[in-house]
């Protein structure tokens, strides 16, 4: 049998599909929690300082992961410096990327894993969808460690 939809029937279905698409996009795109720009800048600046300090203290990290983390911190600082011009998207993406690398550092570190875990938790305070970021971080953190270990 062939089913046909009238315009009246198709509109509610289209509306539901669009709502589902919006939810999917919101979950996959980086976003920051709603806070004042000054509080966001101060908090992210502190987070980046914590990552830099942890990098200095943790000698267990692979040199490649260390280089990625250094680059990620520099990129996040650049996004923070041009926050007024580029808005939250660039900074949100930089924080999510950093969070994934911090997860890898946590998985790789022998003596400083708890420190990296605290930093990852601090990074999650800035993201709108920390559950998605946590799952992505857990999966990709293990993958990064596996790839680095294989090289």
Short mmCIF file of C-alpha atoms in Angstrom, two decimals:
data_model
loop_
_atom_site.label_atom_id
_atom_site.label_comp_id
_atom_site.label_asym_id
_atom_site.label_seq_id
_atom_site.Cartn_x
_atom_site.Cartn_y
_atom_site.Cartn_z
CA UNK A 1 0.00 0.00 0.00
CA UNK A 2 1.13 3.52 -0.68
CA UNK A 3 0.64 6.01 2.11
CA UNK A 4 0.27 9.67 1.42
CA UNK A 5 0.40 12.47 3.93
CA UNK A 6 -1.55 15.62 3.67
CA UNK A 7 0.14 18.91 4.52
CA UNK A 8 -1.85 18.91 7.75
CA UNK A 9 -0.39 15.50 8.73
CA UNK A 10 3.16 16.29 7.62
CA UNK A 11 3.62 19.45 9.70
CA UNK A 12 3.53 17.76 13.13
CA UNK A 13 5.90 15.05 11.90
CA UNK A 14 8.26 17.68 10.46
CA UNK A 15 8.13 19.57 13.72
CA UNK A 16 9.09 16.48 15.70
CA UNK A 17 11.94 15.69 13.30
CA UNK A 18 13.25 19.23 13.57
CA UNK A 19 13.12 19.10 17.37
CA UNK A 20 15.04 15.82 17.31
CA UNK A 21 17.61 17.32 14.96
CA UNK A 22 18.00 20.36 17.23
CA UNK A 23 18.66 18.11 20.23
CA UNK A 24 21.24 16.11 18.27
CA UNK A 25 23.02 19.26 17.11
CA UNK A 26 23.01 20.71 20.63
CA UNK A 27 24.59 17.53 21.98
CA UNK A 28 27.29 17.34 19.33
CA UNK A 29 28.28 21.00 19.06
CA UNK A 30 30.43 22.56 21.73
CA UNK A 31 28.70 24.93 24.06
CA UNK A 32 29.56 26.75 27.23
CA UNK A 33 27.50 27.11 30.35
CA UNK A 34 25.66 30.36 30.79
CA UNK A 35 27.84 32.65 32.90
CA UNK A 36 29.17 36.18 32.68
CA UNK A 37 32.03 36.80 30.27
CA UNK A 38 34.33 37.90 33.11
CA UNK A 39 33.59 34.78 35.18
CA UNK A 40 34.08 32.59 32.11
CA UNK A 41 37.41 34.21 31.22
CA UNK A 42 38.71 33.98 34.79
CA UNK A 43 37.59 30.37 35.15
CA UNK A 44 39.01 29.23 31.83
CA UNK A 45 42.24 31.11 32.50
CA UNK A 46 42.55 29.28 35.82
CA UNK A 47 41.81 25.96 34.11
CA UNK A 48 44.55 26.57 31.54
CA UNK A 49 46.99 27.43 34.32
CA UNK A 50 46.12 24.15 36.07
CA UNK A 51 46.82 22.20 32.87
CA UNK A 52 50.15 23.99 32.38
CA UNK A 53 51.17 23.25 35.99
CA UNK A 54 50.15 19.61 35.68
CA UNK A 55 52.18 19.30 32.49
CA UNK A 56 55.27 20.54 34.31
CA UNK A 57 54.75 18.11 37.20
CA UNK A 58 53.84 14.96 35.26
CA UNK A 59 56.88 13.30 33.75
CA UNK A 60 54.98 10.10 32.87
CA UNK A 61 53.30 11.58 29.80
CA UNK A 62 54.38 10.59 26.33
CA UNK A 63 56.19 13.39 24.50
CA UNK A 64 53.56 13.42 21.73
CA UNK A 65 50.68 13.77 24.19
CA UNK A 66 52.61 16.46 26.04
CA UNK A 67 53.09 18.37 22.77
CA UNK A 68 49.38 18.06 21.93
CA UNK A 69 48.46 19.36 25.38
CA UNK A 70 50.86 22.30 25.10
CA UNK A 71 49.37 23.18 21.71
CA UNK A 72 45.81 22.79 23.05
CA UNK A 73 46.53 25.13 25.96
CA UNK A 74 48.07 27.70 23.60
CA UNK A 75 45.08 27.44 21.27
CA UNK A 76 42.60 27.81 24.14
CA UNK A 77 44.52 30.87 25.40
CA UNK A 78 44.34 32.39 21.91
CA UNK A 79 40.58 31.73 21.80
CA UNK A 80 40.24 33.29 25.24
CA UNK A 81 42.22 36.37 24.12
CA UNK A 82 39.93 36.92 21.13
CA UNK A 83 36.75 35.93 22.97
CA UNK A 84 34.96 39.20 22.22
CA UNK A 85 35.62 38.84 18.51
CA UNK A 86 34.96 35.14 18.00
CA UNK A 87 32.41 34.43 20.71
CA UNK A 88 31.86 31.24 22.61
CA UNK A 89 32.06 28.70 19.80
CA UNK A 90 35.85 28.77 19.33
CA UNK A 91 36.47 28.76 23.07
CA UNK A 92 33.95 25.97 23.66
CA UNK A 93 35.56 23.83 20.99
CA UNK A 94 39.02 24.48 22.45
CA UNK A 95 37.85 23.46 25.94
CA UNK A 96 36.25 20.25 24.63
CA UNK A 97 39.41 19.35 22.70
CA UNK A 98 41.47 20.08 25.81
CA UNK A 99 39.14 17.94 27.92
CA UNK A 100 39.68 14.96 25.61
CA UNK A 101 43.46 15.36 25.84
CA UNK A 102 43.24 15.72 29.63
CA UNK A 103 41.33 12.42 29.68
CA UNK A 104 44.18 10.83 27.76
CA UNK A 105 46.69 12.30 30.21
CA UNK A 106 44.67 10.90 33.10
CA UNK A 107 44.69 7.45 31.51
CA UNK A 108 48.43 7.59 30.77
CA UNK A 109 49.70 9.11 33.99
CA UNK A 110 50.97 6.77 36.69
CA UNK A 111 51.41 9.19 39.58
CA UNK A 112 49.24 12.17 38.65
CA UNK A 113 46.01 10.56 37.40
CA UNK A 114 43.97 12.06 40.24
CA UNK A 115 45.28 15.53 39.41
CA UNK A 116 44.27 15.10 35.77
CA UNK A 117 40.85 13.83 36.88
CA UNK A 118 40.31 17.02 38.91
CA UNK A 119 41.30 19.12 35.92
CA UNK A 120 38.91 17.20 33.67
CA UNK A 121 36.11 17.76 36.19
CA UNK A 122 36.97 21.48 36.25
CA UNK A 123 36.78 21.60 32.44
CA UNK A 124 33.35 19.96 32.51
CA UNK A 125 32.02 22.87 34.56
CA UNK A 126 32.26 25.03 31.45
CA UNK A 127 30.50 22.72 29.00
CA UNK A 128 26.75 22.58 28.44
CA UNK A 129 26.69 18.86 27.78
CA UNK A 130 29.26 17.29 30.12
CA UNK A 131 27.82 13.79 29.74
CA UNK A 132 28.53 13.74 26.01
CA UNK A 133 31.97 15.24 26.59
CA UNK A 134 32.72 12.69 29.31
CA UNK A 135 31.77 9.75 27.06
CA UNK A 136 33.77 11.18 24.16
CA UNK A 137 36.69 11.85 26.48
CA UNK A 138 36.66 8.35 27.93
CA UNK A 139 36.56 6.73 24.52
CA UNK A 140 39.07 9.01 22.84
CA UNK A 141 41.33 9.14 25.91
CA UNK A 142 41.80 5.39 25.74
CA UNK A 143 42.23 5.53 21.97
CA UNK A 144 44.89 8.26 22.21
CA UNK A 145 46.78 6.27 24.84
CA UNK A 146 46.53 3.14 22.66
CA UNK A 147 47.76 4.95 19.57
CA UNK A 148 50.62 6.61 21.41
CA UNK A 149 51.58 3.32 23.05
CA UNK A 150 51.66 1.63 19.64
CA UNK A 151 54.01 4.19 18.12
#
